[in-house]
Amino acid sequence: MSRAKAHPQGWYDGKVAVVTGGGSGIGAALVKALRAAGATAIAADLEPPADGVKLDVTDAGAVQALVDDVVAEHGRLDLMFNNAGISLIGETQDLTLAQWDSIIDVNIRGVVHGVAAAYPQLIRQDGGHIVNTASMGGLMAAGLLTSYVMTKHAVVGLSLALRSEAAAHHVGVTAICPAAVNTPILDKGEFGKIRGRDYFLKGQGVRKPVDPDALAARVLAAVAADEALVIEPVQARIAHRLQRVAPGFTQRASIKFVDRQRKLAAR
Ligand SMILES: NC(=O)c1ccc[n+]([C@@H]2O[C@H](COP(=O)([O-])OP(=O)(O)OC[C@H]3O[C@@H](n4cnc5c(N)ncnc54)[C@H](O)[C@@H]3O)[C@@H](O)[C@H]2O)c1
């Protein structure tokens, strides 16, 4: 696939995309943006929209069957967005093994299933792109979100390693690493006193979470330009840079951050 630094509009024309978790939030915004840019986008979700397909990404066979169906119907698959994800927020000692399993199954195995189904097809076609939705939690380690952070680090590692391997096949790989985005996930996955919306917004001093449509537009431009990581907003890019130059400082700040979150939850 040829790359374009310019406006991605023409680049997406006629391309075929699957977006897991396409029924809500970031996934729904990606589907909308892809269609507006001229692509065919299939929204696959546990709770799909009316024009989408039902999919559980923890079911490897179902993910493979979806990719096979898309290729049978459209002749190809150009873009695989492994975006479905869940969060768990709270004290790690309160987390059950069943919860650990569920977040590993959706956030790690779900992405693995998408890669296992789509990557060989993209190689056969001599090109395509895999876009994995990680998180800022895939680059930085925020406490009280420990299981989620683990899964998102795995997604970043998978994406960057695969990227170096896939380049020779003309397959690009991009990991999306946003800080808080304004989607329903901010109110999901709470299992103790910590409230998700407070954690992601008040506790981090975020006045305005990232708009999903703005993020989707940024992602489409980044994929067309074959960027490795999409880190949004600018404050997240600054924090990521700071962590690399001053990891000790970031670690101490993380301890204070957890303390602040606990106080906020106790109010
Ligand atoms: N919103 C944020 O602040 C934020 C920040 C960084 C990363 N992310 C990541 O973005 C992705 C999308 O999250 P969102 O914010 O749009 O949340 P969301 O809850 O609005 O959407 C997630 C979608 O995934 C679907 N889903 C969950 N489990 C699934 C499964 N097993 N199979 C198929 N679909 C499943 C849900 O039904 C839902 O429609 C996730 O991977 C999330 O971790 C979100």
Coordinates of C-alpha atoms and ligand atoms in Angstrom, one line a residue:
M1 CA 0.0 0.0 0.0
S2 CA 1.4 3.4 -0.9
R3 CA 1.7 5.9 2.0
A4 CA 0.6 9.5 1.9
K5 CA 1.6 12.2 4.4
A6 CA -1.1 14.4 3.0
H7 CA -4.8 14.3 3.9
P8 CA -5.7 10.6 4.2
Q9 CA -9.0 11.0 2.3
G10 CA -7.9 9.5 -1.0
W11 CA -5.8 6.8 0.8
Y12 CA -8.8 5.2 2.3
D13 CA -11.0 5.2 -0.8
G14 CA -12.2 1.7 -1.5
K15 CA -10.3 0.1 1.3
V16 CA -11.9 -2.6 3.5
A17 CA -11.6 -2.4 7.3
V18 CA -12.8 -4.4 10.3
V19 CA -13.1 -2.5 13.6
T20 CA -13.6 -4.6 16.7
G21 CA -15.4 -2.8 19.5
G22 CA -16.9 -0.8 16.7
G23 CA -20.2 -0.4 18.5
S24 CA -19.2 2.3 20.9
G25 CA -16.7 5.0 21.7
I26 CA -13.4 5.1 19.9
G27 CA -14.4 2.1 17.7
A28 CA -17.7 3.7 16.6
A29 CA -15.8 7.0 15.8
L30 CA -13.2 5.0 13.7
V31 CA -16.0 3.4 11.8
K32 CA -17.6 6.7 11.1
A33 CA -14.3 8.3 10.0
L34 CA -13.4 5.4 7.8
R35 CA -16.7 5.5 6.0
A36 CA -16.5 9.3 5.6
A37 CA -13.0 8.8 4.1
G38 CA -14.4 6.3 1.5
A39 CA -13.6 2.9 3.1
T40 CA -16.0 0.0 3.8
A41 CA -15.9 -0.4 7.5
I42 CA -17.4 -3.4 9.3
A43 CA -18.2 -2.7 13.0
A44 CA -17.8 -5.9 15.0
D45 CA -18.8 -5.9 18.6
L46 CA -20.4 -7.9 21.4
E47 CA -23.1 -5.2 21.2
P48 CA -23.0 -4.3 17.5
P49 CA -24.8 -1.4 15.9
A50 CA -27.7 -2.1 13.5
D51 CA -25.4 -2.2 10.5
G52 CA -22.6 -4.1 12.3
V53 CA -21.8 -7.8 13.1
K54 CA -21.8 -9.6 16.4
L55 CA -18.4 -10.7 17.5
D56 CA -16.7 -11.8 20.7
V57 CA -13.0 -11.2 20.3
T58 CA -12.2 -13.7 23.0
D59 CA -13.4 -16.4 20.5
A60 CA -10.5 -17.0 18.1
G61 CA -12.6 -19.1 15.7
A62 CA -15.2 -16.3 15.5
V63 CA -12.6 -13.7 14.7
Q64 CA -11.1 -15.9 12.0
A65 CA -14.5 -16.6 10.6
L66 CA -15.2 -12.8 10.4
V67 CA -12.0 -12.2 8.5
D68 CA -12.7 -15.1 6.2
D69 CA -16.3 -13.8 5.5
V70 CA -15.0 -10.2 4.8
V71 CA -12.4 -11.5 2.4
A72 CA -15.0 -13.8 0.7
E73 CA -17.4 -10.9 0.3
H74 CA -15.1 -8.0 -0.5
G75 CA -12.1 -9.9 -2.0
R76 CA -9.7 -8.4 0.5
L77 CA -9.1 -6.9 3.9
D78 CA -6.9 -3.8 4.1
L79 CA -7.2 -2.7 7.6
M80 CA -7.7 -4.6 10.9
F81 CA -8.5 -2.4 13.9
N82 CA -8.1 -4.5 17.1
N83 CA -9.9 -2.0 19.3
A84 CA -12.3 -3.9 21.6
G85 CA -11.2 -3.6 25.2
I86 CA -12.4 -3.5 28.8
S87 CA -11.0 -1.8 31.9
L88 CA -10.7 -2.8 35.5
I89 CA -10.1 -0.1 38.1
G90 CA -9.4 -0.5 41.8
E91 CA -7.1 -2.0 44.3
T92 CA -5.2 -5.0 42.9
Q93 CA -5.7 -7.1 46.1
D94 CA -9.5 -6.9 45.5
L95 CA -9.2 -8.3 41.9
T96 CA -10.4 -11.9 41.5
L97 CA -8.6 -14.4 39.3
A98 CA -11.7 -14.4 37.1
Q99 CA -11.3 -10.7 36.6
W100 CA -7.6 -11.1 35.7
D101 CA -8.6 -13.7 33.2
S102 CA -11.4 -11.6 31.6
I103 CA -9.1 -8.6 31.0
I104 CA -6.3 -10.8 29.6
D105 CA -8.9 -12.6 27.4
V106 CA -10.3 -9.4 25.9
N107 CA -7.4 -7.0 25.9
I108 CA -4.5 -9.4 25.1
R109 CA -6.1 -12.5 23.5
G110 CA -8.6 -10.4 21.6
V111 CA -5.8 -8.5 19.9
V112 CA -3.8 -11.7 19.3
H113 CA -6.9 -13.3 17.7
G114 CA -7.2 -10.3 15.4
V115 CA -3.5 -10.4 14.5
A116 CA -3.6 -14.2 13.9
A117 CA -6.6 -13.9 11.6
A118 CA -5.7 -10.8 9.7
Y119 CA -1.9 -10.8 9.4
P120 CA -1.5 -13.9 7.1
Q121 CA -4.2 -12.4 4.9
L122 CA -2.4 -9.0 4.7
I123 CA 0.9 -10.8 3.8
R124 CA -0.9 -12.8 1.1
Q125 CA -2.2 -9.6 -0.4
D126 CA 1.2 -8.0 -0.1
G127 CA 0.0 -5.1 2.1
G128 CA -2.3 -3.8 4.7
H129 CA -2.3 -2.3 8.1
I130 CA -3.0 -3.5 11.6
V131 CA -4.1 -0.9 14.2
N132 CA -4.1 -2.0 17.8
T133 CA -5.8 0.2 20.4
A134 CA -3.5 0.2 23.4
S135 CA -3.6 3.2 25.8
M136 CA -1.4 5.7 27.5
G137 CA -1.5 2.8 30.1
G138 CA 0.5 0.8 27.6
L139 CA 3.4 3.3 27.9
M140 CA 3.2 4.4 31.5
A141 CA 2.4 2.5 34.6
A142 CA -0.5 4.0 36.6
G143 CA -1.4 2.2 39.8
L144 CA -5.0 1.1 40.6
L145 CA -5.3 0.3 36.9
T146 CA -2.6 -2.4 37.2
S147 CA -4.2 -5.3 35.3
Y148 CA -5.3 -2.9 32.5
V149 CA -1.8 -1.4 32.3
M150 CA -0.3 -4.9 32.0
T151 CA -2.6 -5.8 29.1
K152 CA -1.9 -2.5 27.3
H153 CA 1.9 -2.8 27.7
A154 CA 1.5 -6.2 26.0
V155 CA -0.4 -4.6 23.2
V156 CA 2.3 -2.0 22.7
G157 CA 5.0 -4.6 22.8
L158 CA 3.2 -6.8 20.3
S159 CA 2.6 -3.9 18.0
L160 CA 6.1 -2.5 17.9
A161 CA 7.7 -5.9 17.5
L162 CA 5.3 -7.0 14.8
R163 CA 5.8 -3.7 13.0
S164 CA 9.5 -4.4 12.5
E165 CA 8.7 -7.9 11.3
A166 CA 5.8 -6.9 9.1
A167 CA 7.5 -4.1 7.2
A168 CA 9.1 -6.4 4.7
H169 CA 5.6 -7.7 3.8
H170 CA 4.4 -4.1 3.3
V171 CA 2.1 -4.5 6.3
G172 CA 2.1 -1.5 8.7
V173 CA 1.4 -1.7 12.4
T174 CA 0.2 1.2 14.6
A175 CA -0.6 1.3 18.3
I176 CA -3.0 3.9 19.5
C177 CA -2.1 5.2 23.0
P178 CA -4.5 7.9 24.1
A179 CA -5.0 9.3 27.6
A180 CA -8.6 9.7 28.7
V181 CA -11.1 9.7 25.8
N182 CA -14.7 10.7 26.3
T183 CA -16.4 7.3 25.9
P184 CA -18.6 5.1 28.1
I185 CA -15.5 3.1 29.3
L186 CA -14.8 5.9 31.8
D187 CA -17.7 4.6 33.9
K188 CA -17.1 0.9 33.4
G189 CA -14.9 -1.7 35.2
E190 CA -15.0 -0.2 38.7
F191 CA -14.7 -3.0 41.4
G192 CA -14.1 -1.0 44.6
K193 CA -14.2 2.5 45.8
I194 CA -12.3 4.1 43.0
R195 CA -14.6 5.8 40.5
G196 CA -13.4 5.6 36.9
R197 CA -14.5 9.0 35.8
D198 CA -12.9 10.6 38.9
Y199 CA -9.7 8.5 38.4
F200 CA -9.3 9.4 34.7
L201 CA -10.4 13.1 34.9
K202 CA -10.3 14.7 38.4
G203 CA -7.4 12.5 39.7
Q204 CA -5.3 13.3 36.7
G205 CA -6.2 17.0 36.5
V206 CA -7.8 16.4 33.1
R207 CA -10.5 19.1 32.4
K208 CA -11.5 17.8 29.0
P209 CA -11.0 14.2 27.8
V210 CA -10.0 13.6 24.2
D211 CA -12.9 13.8 21.8
P212 CA -13.3 10.3 20.1
D213 CA -14.0 11.9 16.6
A214 CA -10.9 14.0 16.9
L215 CA -8.9 11.0 17.9
A216 CA -10.3 9.0 15.0
A217 CA -9.2 11.7 12.5
R218 CA -5.7 11.7 14.0
V219 CA -5.5 7.9 13.8
L220 CA -6.6 7.8 10.2
A221 CA -3.9 10.4 9.3
A222 CA -1.3 8.4 11.4
V223 CA -2.1 5.1 9.7
A224 CA -1.9 6.6 6.2
A225 CA 1.5 8.0 7.2
D226 CA 2.5 4.6 8.8
E227 CA 3.3 6.1 12.2
A228 CA 4.2 3.5 14.9
L229 CA 2.5 5.2 17.9
V230 CA -0.4 7.6 18.2
I231 CA -0.1 9.4 21.6
E232 CA -2.8 11.9 22.4
P233 CA -3.3 14.6 23.7
V234 CA -0.1 16.7 23.8
Q235 CA 0.1 16.4 27.7
A236 CA 0.4 12.6 27.2
R237 CA 3.3 13.1 24.8
I238 CA 5.0 15.3 27.3
A239 CA 4.5 12.8 30.1
H240 CA 5.8 10.0 28.0
R241 CA 8.9 12.0 27.1
L242 CA 9.4 12.9 30.8
Q243 CA 9.2 9.3 31.8
R244 CA 12.0 8.4 29.4
V245 CA 14.3 11.1 30.5
A246 CA 13.4 11.0 34.3
P247 CA 12.0 7.5 35.2
G248 CA 12.7 8.0 38.9
F249 CA 10.8 11.2 39.0
T250 CA 7.8 9.6 37.2
Q251 CA 7.9 6.6 39.6
R252 CA 7.7 8.9 42.6
A253 CA 5.0 10.9 40.9
S254 CA 3.0 7.7 40.4
I255 CA 3.1 6.9 44.1
K256 CA 1.7 10.4 44.9
F257 CA -0.9 9.9 42.1
V258 CA -2.2 6.7 43.7
D259 CA -2.3 8.4 47.1
R260 CA -4.4 11.3 45.6
Q261 CA -6.7 8.8 43.9
R262 CA -7.3 7.0 47.2
K263 CA -8.1 10.2 49.0
L264 CA -10.4 11.3 46.3
A265 CA -12.3 7.9 46.5
A266 CA -12.6 8.2 50.3
R267 CA -14.4 11.5 50.2
Ligands
LIG1 N1 -11.8 5.9 26.5 C1 -10.6 6.0 27.0 O1 -10.3 6.8 27.9 C2 -9.5 5.1 26.5 C3 -8.2 5.5 26.6 C4 -7.2 4.6 26.1 C5 -7.5 3.5 25.5 N2 -8.8 3.1 25.4 C6 -9.1 1.8 24.7 O2 -9.9 2.1 23.6 C7 -10.6 0.9 23.2 C8 -12.0 1.2 23.0 O3 -12.6 1.7 24.2 P1 -13.7 2.8 24.3 O4 -13.1 3.9 25.2 O5 -14.2 3.2 23.0 O6 -14.7 2.1 25.3 P2 -16.3 1.6 25.0 O7 -16.6 0.9 26.2 O8 -17.1 2.8 24.6 O9 -16.1 0.6 23.8 C9 -15.6 -0.6 23.9 C10 -16.4 -1.6 23.0 O10 -15.7 -2.9 23.0 C11 -16.8 -3.8 23.0 N3 -16.3 -5.1 23.6 C12 -15.9 -5.3 24.9 N4 -15.6 -6.6 25.0 C13 -15.7 -7.2 23.8 C14 -15.5 -8.5 23.3 N5 -15.1 -9.5 24.1 N6 -15.7 -8.7 21.9 C15 -16.1 -7.7 21.1 N7 -16.4 -6.4 21.6 C16 -16.1 -6.2 22.9 C17 -17.9 -3.2 23.9 O11 -19.1 -3.8 23.6 C18 -17.8 -1.8 23.4 O12 -18.7 -1.5 22.4 C19 -10.3 -0.1 24.4 O13 -9.4 -1.0 24.0 C20 -9.8 0.8 25.5 O14 -9.0 0.1 26.4 C21 -9.8 3.9 25.8

